[in-house]
CSV table of N, CA and C in Angstrom, one decimal:
chain,number,residue,atom,x,y,z
A,1256,UNK,N,211.4,-188.7,188.5
A,1256,UNK,CA,211.5,-188.0,187.3
A,1256,UNK,C,210.1,-187.6,186.8
A,1257,UNK,N,209.1,-188.5,187.0
A,1257,UNK,CA,207.8,-188.2,186.6
A,1257,UNK,C,207.2,-187.0,187.4
A,1258,UNK,N,207.6,-186.9,188.7
A,1258,UNK,CA,207.1,-185.8,189.5
A,1258,UNK,C,207.7,-184.4,189.0
A,1259,UNK,N,209.0,-184.5,188.6
A,1259,UNK,CA,209.6,-183.2,188.1
A,1259,UNK,C,208.9,-182.8,186.8
A,1260,UNK,N,208.6,-183.8,185.9
A,1260,UNK,CA,207.9,-183.5,184.6
A,1260,UNK,C,206.6,-182.9,184.9
A,1261,UNK,N,205.8,-183.5,185.8
A,1261,UNK,CA,204.5,-183.1,186.2
A,1261,UNK,C,204.6,-181.7,186.8
A,1262,UNK,N,205.5,-181.4,187.7
A,1262,UNK,CA,205.7,-180.1,188.2
A,1262,UNK,C,206.0,-179.0,187.2
A,1263,UNK,N,206.9,-179.4,186.2
A,1263,UNK,CA,207.2,-178.4,185.1
A,1263,UNK,C,205.9,-178.2,184.3
A,1264,UNK,N,205.2,-179.2,184.0
A,1264,UNK,CA,203.9,-179.0,183.2
A,1264,UNK,C,203.0,-178.1,183.9
A,1265,UNK,N,202.7,-178.3,185.2
A,1265,UNK,CA,201.8,-177.5,186.0
A,1265,UNK,C,202.3,-176.0,186.0
A,1266,UNK,N,203.6,-175.8,186.2
A,1266,UNK,CA,204.2,-174.5,186.2
A,1266,UNK,C,204.0,-173.8,184.8
A,1267,UNK,N,204.2,-174.6,183.7
A,1267,UNK,CA,204.0,-174.0,182.4
A,1267,UNK,C,202.6,-173.6,182.1
A,1268,UNK,N,201.6,-174.4,182.6
A,1268,UNK,CA,200.2,-174.1,182.5
A,1268,UNK,C,199.8,-172.9,183.3
A,1269,UNK,N,200.4,-172.7,184.5
A,1269,UNK,CA,200.1,-171.5,185.3
A,1269,UNK,C,200.6,-170.3,184.6
A,1270,UNK,N,201.8,-170.3,184.0
A,1270,UNK,CA,202.4,-169.2,183.3
A,1270,UNK,C,201.6,-168.9,182.1
A,1271,UNK,N,201.2,-169.9,181.3
A,1271,UNK,CA,200.4,-169.7,180.1
A,1271,UNK,C,199.1,-169.1,180.4
A,1272,UNK,N,198.4,-169.5,181.5
A,1272,UNK,CA,197.1,-168.9,181.8
A,1272,UNK,C,197.2,-167.5,182.4
A,1273,UNK,N,198.3,-167.2,183.1
A,1273,UNK,CA,198.3,-166.0,183.8
A,1273,UNK,C,199.0,-164.8,183.1
A,1274,UNK,N,199.1,-164.9,181.8
A,1274,UNK,CA,199.7,-163.8,181.0
A,1274,UNK,C,198.7,-162.7,180.9
A,1275,UNK,N,199.2,-161.5,181.0
A,1275,UNK,CA,198.3,-160.3,180.9
A,1275,UNK,C,197.9,-160.1,179.4
A,1276,UNK,N,196.7,-159.5,179.2
A,1276,UNK,CA,196.2,-159.2,177.9
A,1276,UNK,C,196.5,-157.7,177.7
A,1277,UNK,N,197.0,-157.3,176.6
A,1277,UNK,CA,197.2,-155.9,176.3
A,1277,UNK,C,195.9,-155.2,175.9
A,1278,UNK,N,195.5,-154.3,176.8
A,1278,UNK,CA,194.2,-153.6,176.6
A,1278,UNK,C,194.5,-152.1,176.9
A,1279,UNK,N,193.5,-151.3,176.5
A,1279,UNK,CA,193.6,-149.8,176.7
A,1279,UNK,C,192.5,-149.4,177.5
A,1280,UNK,N,192.7,-148.2,178.2
A,1280,UNK,CA,191.6,-147.6,179.0
A,1280,UNK,C,190.5,-147.1,178.0
A,1281,UNK,N,189.3,-147.3,178.3
A,1281,UNK,CA,188.2,-147.0,177.4
A,1281,UNK,C,188.0,-145.5,177.2
A,1282,UNK,N,188.4,-144.7,178.1
A,1282,UNK,CA,188.2,-143.3,178.0
A,1282,UNK,C,189.5,-142.6,177.4
A,1283,UNK,N,190.7,-142.9,177.9
A,1283,UNK,CA,191.9,-142.2,177.5
A,1283,UNK,C,192.6,-142.9,176.4
A,1284,UNK,N,192.3,-144.2,176.1
A,1284,UNK,CA,192.9,-145.0,175.1
A,1284,UNK,C,194.4,-145.3,175.4
A,1285,UNK,N,194.8,-145.0,176.7
A,1285,UNK,CA,196.1,-145.3,177.1
A,1285,UNK,C,196.2,-146.8,177.5
A,1286,UNK,N,197.4,-147.4,177.3
A,1286,UNK,CA,197.5,-148.8,177.7
A,1286,UNK,C,197.4,-148.9,179.2
A,1287,UNK,N,196.8,-150.0,179.7
A,1287,UNK,CA,196.7,-150.3,181.1
A,1287,UNK,C,197.9,-151.0,181.6
A,1288,UNK,N,198.2,-151.0,182.9
A,1288,UNK,CA,199.4,-151.7,183.4
A,1288,UNK,C,199.3,-153.2,183.0
A,1289,UNK,N,200.5,-153.8,182.9
A,1289,UNK,CA,200.6,-155.1,182.4
A,1289,UNK,C,199.8,-156.2,183.1
A,1290,UNK,N,199.6,-156.0,184.4
A,1290,UNK,CA,198.9,-157.1,185.2
A,1290,UNK,C,197.4,-156.8,185.4
A,1291,UNK,N,196.9,-155.8,184.7
A,1291,UNK,CA,195.5,-155.3,185.0
A,1291,UNK,C,194.5,-156.3,184.5
A,1292,UNK,N,194.6,-156.8,183.3
A,1292,UNK,CA,193.5,-157.6,182.7
A,1292,UNK,C,194.2,-158.9,182.1
A,1293,UNK,N,193.5,-160.0,182.4
A,1293,UNK,CA,193.9,-161.3,181.8
A,1293,UNK,C,192.7,-161.9,181.2
A,1294,UNK,N,192.7,-162.0,179.9
A,1294,UNK,CA,191.6,-162.8,179.2
A,1294,UNK,C,192.3,-164.1,178.7
A,1295,UNK,N,191.7,-165.2,179.1
A,1295,UNK,CA,192.2,-166.5,178.8
A,1295,UNK,C,192.6,-166.6,177.3
A,1296,UNK,N,193.7,-167.1,177.0
A,1296,UNK,CA,194.2,-167.4,175.7
A,1296,UNK,C,194.3,-166.2,174.8
A,1297,UNK,N,194.5,-165.0,175.4
A,1297,UNK,CA,194.7,-163.8,174.7
A,1297,UNK,C,195.7,-162.9,175.3
A,1298,UNK,N,196.9,-162.9,174.8
A,1298,UNK,CA,197.9,-161.9,175.3
A,1298,UNK,C,197.9,-160.7,174.4
A,1299,UNK,N,198.0,-161.0,173.1
A,1299,UNK,CA,198.0,-159.9,172.1
A,1299,UNK,C,196.7,-159.9,171.3
A,1300,UNK,N,196.0,-158.8,171.4
A,1300,UNK,CA,194.7,-158.7,170.6
A,1300,UNK,C,195.0,-158.6,169.1
A,1301,UNK,N,194.0,-159.0,168.3
A,1301,UNK,CA,192.6,-159.2,168.7
A,1301,UNK,C,192.4,-160.5,169.4
A,1302,UNK,N,191.6,-160.5,170.4
A,1302,UNK,CA,191.3,-161.8,171.1
A,1302,UNK,C,190.3,-162.6,170.3
A,1303,UNK,N,190.6,-163.9,170.2
A,1303,UNK,CA,189.7,-164.8,169.4
A,1303,UNK,C,188.6,-165.3,170.4
A,1304,UNK,N,187.4,-164.9,170.2
A,1304,UNK,CA,186.3,-165.3,171.1
A,1304,UNK,C,185.5,-166.3,170.3
A,1305,UNK,N,185.6,-167.6,170.7
A,1305,UNK,CA,185.0,-168.7,170.0
A,1305,UNK,C,183.5,-168.9,170.5
A,1306,UNK,N,182.7,-168.9,169.5
A,1306,UNK,CA,181.2,-169.1,169.7
A,1306,UNK,C,181.0,-170.5,170.5
A,1307,UNK,N,180.1,-170.5,171.4
A,1307,UNK,CA,179.8,-171.7,172.1
A,1307,UNK,C,180.7,-172.0,173.2
A,1308,UNK,N,181.6,-171.1,173.6
A,1308,UNK,CA,182.6,-171.3,174.7
A,1308,UNK,C,182.4,-170.3,175.7
A,1309,UNK,N,183.0,-170.5,176.9
A,1309,UNK,CA,183.1,-169.5,177.9
A,1309,UNK,C,184.5,-169.0,178.0
A,1310,UNK,N,184.7,-167.7,178.2
A,1310,UNK,CA,186.0,-167.1,178.2
A,1310,UNK,C,186.3,-166.6,179.7
A,1311,UNK,N,187.4,-167.0,180.2
A,1311,UNK,CA,187.7,-166.6,181.6
A,1311,UNK,C,188.4,-165.2,181.6
A,1312,UNK,N,188.1,-164.4,182.6
A,1312,UNK,CA,188.7,-163.0,182.7
A,1312,UNK,C,189.1,-162.8,184.1
A,1313,UNK,N,190.2,-162.1,184.3
A,1313,UNK,CA,190.6,-161.6,185.6
A,1313,UNK,C,191.0,-160.1,185.4
A,1314,UNK,N,190.4,-159.2,186.2
A,1314,UNK,CA,190.5,-157.8,186.1
A,1314,UNK,C,190.9,-157.2,187.4
A,1315,UNK,N,192.1,-156.6,187.6
A,1315,UNK,CA,192.6,-156.0,188.8
A,1315,UNK,C,192.2,-154.5,188.7
A,1316,UNK,N,191.6,-154.0,189.8
A,1316,UNK,CA,191.2,-152.6,189.8
A,1316,UNK,C,191.2,-152.1,191.3
A,1317,UNK,N,191.3,-150.7,191.4
A,1317,UNK,CA,191.3,-150.0,192.6
A,1317,UNK,C,190.3,-148.9,192.5
A,1318,UNK,N,189.1,-149.0,193.2
A,1318,UNK,CA,188.1,-147.9,193.1
A,1318,UNK,C,188.7,-146.6,193.7
A,1319,UNK,N,188.3,-145.5,193.0
A,1319,UNK,CA,188.7,-144.2,193.5
A,1319,UNK,C,187.7,-143.6,194.5
A,1320,UNK,N,186.6,-144.3,194.7
A,1320,UNK,CA,185.5,-143.9,195.6
A,1320,UNK,C,184.9,-145.2,196.2
A,1321,UNK,N,184.2,-145.1,197.3
A,1321,UNK,CA,183.5,-146.3,197.8
A,1321,UNK,C,182.4,-146.7,196.8
A,1322,UNK,N,182.2,-148.0,196.7
A,1322,UNK,CA,181.3,-148.6,195.7
A,1322,UNK,C,180.3,-149.4,196.4
A,1323,UNK,N,179.0,-149.1,196.3
A,1323,UNK,CA,178.0,-149.8,197.0
A,1323,UNK,C,177.4,-151.0,196.2
A,1324,UNK,N,177.5,-150.9,194.9
A,1324,UNK,CA,177.0,-152.0,194.0
A,1324,UNK,C,177.9,-152.0,192.8
A,1325,UNK,N,178.0,-153.2,192.1
A,1325,UNK,CA,178.8,-153.3,191.0
A,1325,UNK,C,178.2,-154.2,189.9
A,1326,UNK,N,178.0,-153.6,188.7
A,1326,UNK,CA,177.4,-154.3,187.6
A,1326,UNK,C,178.3,-154.1,186.4
A,1327,UNK,N,178.1,-155.1,185.4
A,1327,UNK,CA,178.9,-155.0,184.2
A,1327,UNK,C,178.2,-154.2,183.1
A,1328,UNK,N,179.0,-153.5,182.4
A,1328,UNK,CA,178.5,-152.9,181.1
A,1328,UNK,C,179.5,-153.5,180.1
A,1329,UNK,N,179.0,-154.4,179.2
A,1329,UNK,CA,179.9,-155.0,178.2
A,1329,UNK,C,179.2,-154.8,176.8
A,1330,UNK,N,179.9,-154.1,176.0
A,1330,UNK,CA,179.4,-153.7,174.7
A,1330,UNK,C,180.4,-154.1,173.6
A,1331,UNK,N,179.8,-154.3,172.4
A,1331,UNK,CA,180.7,-154.6,171.2
A,1331,UNK,C,180.3,-153.5,170.2
A,1332,UNK,N,181.4,-152.9,169.6
A,1332,UNK,CA,181.2,-151.9,168.6
A,1332,UNK,C,180.8,-152.6,167.2
A,1333,UNK,N,179.9,-152.1,166.5
A,1333,UNK,CA,179.5,-152.6,165.2
A,1333,UNK,C,179.8,-151.6,164.1
A,1334,UNK,N,179.2,-151.9,163.0
A,1334,UNK,CA,179.4,-150.9,161.9
A,1334,UNK,C,178.7,-149.6,162.2
A,1335,UNK,N,179.3,-148.5,161.6
A,1335,UNK,CA,178.7,-147.2,161.8
A,1335,UNK,C,178.7,-146.7,163.2
A,1336,UNK,N,179.5,-147.2,164.1
A,1336,UNK,CA,179.6,-146.7,165.4
A,1336,UNK,C,178.5,-147.2,166.4
A,1337,UNK,N,177.7,-148.1,165.9
A,1337,UNK,CA,176.7,-148.7,166.8
A,1337,UNK,C,177.3,-149.7,167.8
A,1338,UNK,N,176.9,-149.6,169.0
A,1338,UNK,CA,177.3,-150.5,170.0
A,1338,UNK,C,176.2,-151.4,170.5
A,1339,UNK,N,176.4,-152.7,170.7
A,1339,UNK,CA,175.4,-153.6,171.2
A,1339,UNK,C,175.9,-154.3,172.4
A,1340,UNK,N,175.0,-154.5,173.3
A,1340,UNK,CA,175.4,-155.2,174.6
A,1340,UNK,C,175.7,-156.7,174.3
A,1341,UNK,N,176.6,-157.3,175.1
A,1341,UNK,CA,176.8,-158.7,175.1
A,1341,UNK,C,175.7,-159.3,175.9
A,1342,UNK,N,174.7,-160.0,175.2
A,1342,UNK,CA,173.6,-160.6,175.9
A,1342,UNK,C,174.1,-161.7,176.8
A,1343,UNK,N,173.5,-161.7,178.0
A,1343,UNK,CA,173.9,-162.7,179.0
A,1343,UNK,C,175.0,-162.2,179.9
A,1344,UNK,N,175.7,-161.1,179.6
A,1344,UNK,CA,176.8,-160.6,180.3
A,1344,UNK,C,176.5,-159.1,180.8
A,1345,UNK,N,176.1,-158.3,179.8
A,1345,UNK,CA,175.8,-156.9,180.1
A,1345,UNK,C,174.7,-156.7,181.2
A,1346,UNK,N,175.0,-155.9,182.1
A,1346,UNK,CA,174.0,-155.6,183.2
A,1346,UNK,C,174.0,-156.5,184.4
A,1347,UNK,N,174.8,-157.6,184.3
A,1347,UNK,CA,174.8,-158.5,185.4
A,1347,UNK,C,175.5,-158.0,186.7
A,1348,UNK,N,175.0,-158.4,187.8
A,1348,UNK,CA,175.6,-158.0,189.1
A,1348,UNK,C,176.8,-158.8,189.4
A,1349,UNK,N,177.9,-158.2,189.7
A,1349,UNK,CA,179.2,-159.0,189.9
A,1349,UNK,C,179.7,-158.8,191.3
A,1350,UNK,N,179.0,-158.4,192.3
A,1350,UNK,CA,179.5,-158.2,193.6
A,1350,UNK,C,180.0,-159.6,194.2
A,1351,UNK,N,179.4,-160.7,193.8
A,1351,UNK,CA,179.8,-162.0,194.3
A,1351,UNK,C,181.0,-162.5,193.5
A,1352,UNK,N,181.7,-161.8,192.6
A,1352,UNK,CA,182.8,-162.2,191.9
A,1352,UNK,C,184.0,-161.4,192.1
A,1353,UNK,N,184.1,-160.7,193.3
A,1353,UNK,CA,185.2,-159.8,193.6
A,1353,UNK,C,186.0,-160.4,194.8
A,1354,UNK,N,187.3,-160.3,194.6
A,1354,UNK,CA,188.3,-160.9,195.6
A,1354,UNK,C,189.2,-159.8,196.0
A,1355,UNK,N,189.8,-159.9,197.2
A,1355,UNK,CA,190.9,-159.0,197.6
A,1355,UNK,C,192.1,-159.3,196.7
A,1356,UNK,N,192.8,-158.3,196.2
A,1356,UNK,CA,194.0,-158.6,195.4
A,1356,UNK,C,195.1,-159.2,196.2
A,1357,UNK,N,195.2,-158.8,197.5
A,1357,UNK,CA,196.2,-159.4,198.3
A,1357,UNK,C,196.0,-160.8,198.7
A,1358,UNK,N,194.7,-161.3,198.6
A,1358,UNK,CA,194.3,-162.6,199.0
A,1358,UNK,C,193.4,-163.1,197.9
A,1359,UNK,N,193.9,-163.6,196.8
A,1359,UNK,CA,193.1,-163.9,195.6
A,1359,UNK,C,192.1,-165.0,195.8
A,1360,UNK,N,192.2,-165.7,197.0
A,1360,UNK,CA,191.2,-166.7,197.2
A,1360,UNK,C,190.1,-166.2,198.3
A,1361,UNK,N,190.2,-164.9,198.7
A,1361,UNK,CA,189.3,-164.4,199.7
A,1361,UNK,C,188.3,-163.5,199.0
A,1362,UNK,N,187.1,-164.1,198.9
A,1362,UNK,CA,186.0,-163.3,198.3
A,1362,UNK,C,185.5,-162.2,199.2
A,1363,UNK,N,185.1,-161.1,198.6
A,1363,UNK,CA,184.5,-160.0,199.3
A,1363,UNK,C,183.2,-159.7,198.7
A,1364,UNK,N,182.4,-158.9,199.4
A,1364,UNK,CA,181.1,-158.5,198.8
A,1364,UNK,C,181.0,-157.0,198.8
A,1365,UNK,N,180.1,-156.5,198.0
A,1365,UNK,CA,179.9,-155.0,198.1
A,1365,UNK,C,179.3,-154.7,199.4
A,1366,UNK,N,179.6,-153.5,199.9
A,1366,UNK,CA,180.3,-152.4,199.3
A,1366,UNK,C,181.8,-152.6,199.3
A,1367,UNK,N,182.5,-152.0,198.3
A,1367,UNK,CA,183.9,-152.0,198.2
A,1367,UNK,C,184.5,-150.7,198.6
A,1368,UNK,N,185.6,-150.7,199.3
A,1368,UNK,CA,186.2,-149.5,199.8
A,1368,UNK,C,187.1,-148.8,198.8
A,1369,UNK,N,187.1,-147.5,198.9
A,1369,UNK,CA,188.0,-146.7,198.0
A,1369,UNK,C,189.4,-147.0,198.4
A,1370,UNK,N,190.3,-147.1,197.3
A,1370,UNK,CA,191.7,-147.2,197.5
A,1370,UNK,C,192.2,-148.6,197.8
A,1371,UNK,N,191.3,-149.6,197.9
A,1371,UNK,CA,191.7,-151.0,198.1
A,1371,UNK,C,191.8,-151.7,196.8
A,1372,UNK,N,192.8,-152.6,196.6
A,1372,UNK,CA,193.0,-153.3,195.4
A,1372,UNK,C,192.1,-154.6,195.4
A,1373,UNK,N,191.4,-154.7,194.3
A,1373,UNK,CA,190.5,-155.9,194.2
A,1373,UNK,C,190.7,-156.6,192.8
A,1374,UNK,N,190.2,-157.8,192.7
A,1374,UNK,CA,190.3,-158.6,191.5
A,1374,UNK,C,188.9,-159.1,191.2
A,1375,UNK,N,188.4,-158.8,190.0
A,1375,UNK,CA,187.2,-159.4,189.5
A,1375,UNK,C,187.5,-160.6,188.7
A,1376,UNK,N,187.0,-161.8,189.1
A,1376,UNK,CA,187.2,-163.0,188.3
A,1376,UNK,C,185.9,-163.5,187.8
A,1377,UNK,N,185.8,-163.9,186.6
A,1377,UNK,CA,184.6,-164.4,186.0
A,1377,UNK,C,184.8,-165.2,184.7
A,1378,UNK,N,183.8,-165.7,184.2
A,1378,UNK,CA,183.8,-166.3,182.8
A,1378,UNK,C,182.6,-165.8,182.2
A,1379,UNK,N,182.7,-165.6,180.9
A,1379,UNK,CA,181.5,-165.1,180.1
A,1379,UNK,C,181.3,-165.9,178.9
A,1380,UNK,N,180.0,-166.1,178.5
A,1380,UNK,CA,179.7,-167.0,177.4
A,1380,UNK,C,179.8,-166.2,176.1
A,1381,UNK,N,180.3,-166.9,175.1
A,1381,UNK,CA,180.2,-166.3,173.7
A,1381,UNK,C,179.1,-167.2,173.0
A,1382,UNK,N,178.0,-166.5,172.9
A,1382,UNK,CA,176.8,-167.2,172.4
A,1382,UNK,C,177.0,-167.7,171.0
A,1383,UNK,N,176.4,-168.8,170.6
A,1383,UNK,CA,176.6,-169.4,169.3
A,1383,UNK,C,175.9,-168.5,168.2
A,1384,UNK,N,174.9,-167.7,168.7
A,1384,UNK,CA,174.2,-166.9,167.7
A,1384,UNK,C,174.8,-165.5,167.5
A,1385,UNK,N,175.9,-165.2,168.3
A,1385,UNK,CA,176.6,-163.9,168.0
A,1385,UNK,C,177.1,-163.9,166.6
A,1386,UNK,N,177.1,-162.8,165.9
A,1386,UNK,CA,177.7,-162.7,164.5
A,1386,UNK,C,179.2,-162.9,164.5
A,1387,UNK,N,179.7,-163.5,163.5
A,1387,UNK,CA,181.2,-163.6,163.3
A,1387,UNK,C,181.7,-162.3,162.8
A,1388,UNK,N,182.3,-161.5,163.7
A,1388,UNK,CA,182.8,-160.1,163.3
A,1388,UNK,C,184.1,-159.8,164.0
A,1389,UNK,N,184.7,-158.8,163.5
A,1389,UNK,CA,185.8,-158.1,164.2
A,1389,UNK,C,185.2,-156.9,164.9
A,1390,UNK,N,185.6,-156.7,166.1
A,1390,UNK,CA,184.9,-155.7,166.9
A,1390,UNK,C,185.9,-155.1,168.0
A,1391,UNK,N,185.5,-154.1,168.7
A,1391,UNK,CA,186.1,-153.7,169.9
A,1391,UNK,C,185.2,-153.9,171.0
A,1392,UNK,N,185.6,-154.6,172.1
A,1392,UNK,CA,184.8,-154.9,173.2
A,1392,UNK,C,185.1,-153.8,174.3
A,1393,UNK,N,184.1,-153.2,174.8
A,1393,UNK,CA,184.2,-152.2,175.9
A,1393,UNK,C,183.7,-152.9,177.1
A,1394,UNK,N,184.5,-152.9,178.2
A,1394,UNK,CA,184.2,-153.6,179.4
A,1394,UNK,C,184.3,-152.7,180.5
A,1395,UNK,N,183.2,-152.4,181.2
A,1395,UNK,CA,183.2,-151.5,182.4
A,1395,UNK,C,182.5,-152.1,183.6
A,1396,UNK,N,183.1,-151.7,184.7
A,1396,UNK,CA,182.5,-152.1,186.0
A,1396,UNK,C,181.8,-150.8,186.5
A,1397,UNK,N,180.5,-150.9,186.7
A,1397,UNK,CA,179.7,-149.7,187.0
A,1397,UNK,C,179.1,-149.7,188.4
A,1398,UNK,N,179.2,-148.6,189.0
A,1398,UNK,CA,178.5,-148.3,190.3
A,1398,UNK,C,177.3,-147.4,190.0
A,1399,UNK,N,176.1,-148.0,190.0
A,1399,UNK,CA,174.9,-147.3,189.4
A,1399,UNK,C,175.2,-146.9,188.0
A,1400,UNK,N,175.2,-145.6,187.6
A,1400,UNK,CA,175.5,-145.2,186.3
A,1400,UNK,C,176.9,-144.7,186.1
A,1401,UNK,N,177.7,-144.8,187.1
A,1401,UNK,CA,179.1,-144.3,187.0
A,1401,UNK,C,180.1,-145.4,186.8
A,1402,UNK,N,181.0,-145.2,185.9
A,1402,UNK,CA,182.1,-146.2,185.6
A,1402,UNK,C,183.1,-146.1,186.8
A,1403,UNK,N,183.4,-147.3,187.4
A,1403,UNK,CA,184.4,-147.4,188.4
A,1403,UNK,C,185.7,-147.6,187.7
A,1404,UNK,N,185.7,-148.4,186.6
A,1404,UNK,CA,186.9,-148.7,185.8
A,1404,UNK,C,186.5,-149.3,184.5
A,1405,UNK,N,187.3,-149.2,183.5
A,1405,UNK,CA,186.9,-149.8,182.2
A,1405,UNK,C,188.1,-150.0,181.3
A,1406,UNK,N,187.9,-150.9,180.3
A,1406,UNK,CA,189.0,-151.1,179.3
A,1406,UNK,C,188.3,-151.5,178.0
A,1407,UNK,N,189.1,-151.4,177.0
A,1407,UNK,CA,188.6,-151.9,175.7
A,1407,UNK,C,189.7,-152.7,175.0
A,1408,UNK,N,189.2,-153.7,174.2
A,1408,UNK,CA,190.1,-154.6,173.6
A,1408,UNK,C,189.6,-155.0,172.2
A,1409,UNK,N,190.4,-155.0,171.2
A,1409,UNK,CA,190.0,-155.6,169.9
A,1409,UNK,C,189.7,-157.1,170.0
A,1410,UNK,N,188.7,-157.5,169.4
A,1410,UNK,CA,188.4,-159.0,169.4
A,1410,UNK,C,187.7,-159.4,168.1
A,1411,UNK,N,187.8,-160.7,167.9
A,1411,UNK,CA,187.1,-161.3,166.8
A,1411,UNK,C,186.2,-162.4,167.3
A,1412,UNK,N,184.9,-162.4,167.0
A,1412,UNK,CA,184.0,-163.5,167.3
A,1412,UNK,C,184.1,-164.4,166.2
A,1413,UNK,N,184.5,-165.7,166.5
A,1413,UNK,CA,184.7,-166.7,165.4
A,1413,UNK,C,184.0,-168.0,165.7
A,1414,UNK,N,183.8,-168.8,164.7
A,1414,UNK,CA,183.1,-170.1,165.0
A,1414,UNK,C,184.1,-171.0,165.8
A,1415,UNK,N,183.5,-171.9,166.6
A,1415,UNK,CA,184.3,-172.7,167.5
A,1415,UNK,C,185.3,-173.6,166.7
A,1416,UNK,N,185.1,-173.8,165.4
A,1416,UNK,CA,186.0,-174.7,164.7
A,1416,UNK,C,187.2,-173.9,164.2
A,1417,UNK,N,187.3,-172.6,164.4
A,1417,UNK,CA,188.4,-171.7,164.0
A,1417,UNK,C,189.6,-171.9,164.9
């Protein structure tokens, strides 16, 4: 009986962690497919980003061209249309955080091939000094200065006691 309960608990945790987050494409503002982005503990935005924690992300994408390097561009919109980078995340090289979508435990490295399904898996820090604000987070995977793929999601940066 204990094994069955434990098995059900593990299954419930897997389902809870693997729910897709509702996001939109950053250029067209169209919703992305349901399984494209998973931000931990955020199915329906705005996502609560707690200061002093790390947030896990899984992002499924298929490059439309060969990609020789991959870096993050992560920005938060502020008042009056100003965007600021997420310090500690923006500009980081992520070639070592890419997996084949068909084999989620098989890491690959850049270059990435056009038309192949990949998954980007990472965690990112919400620094304690970030301001407590409601914002839109723009998340892009960049090949040099060109966007490979991107999404945006409403978020709230909140104190860890929230």
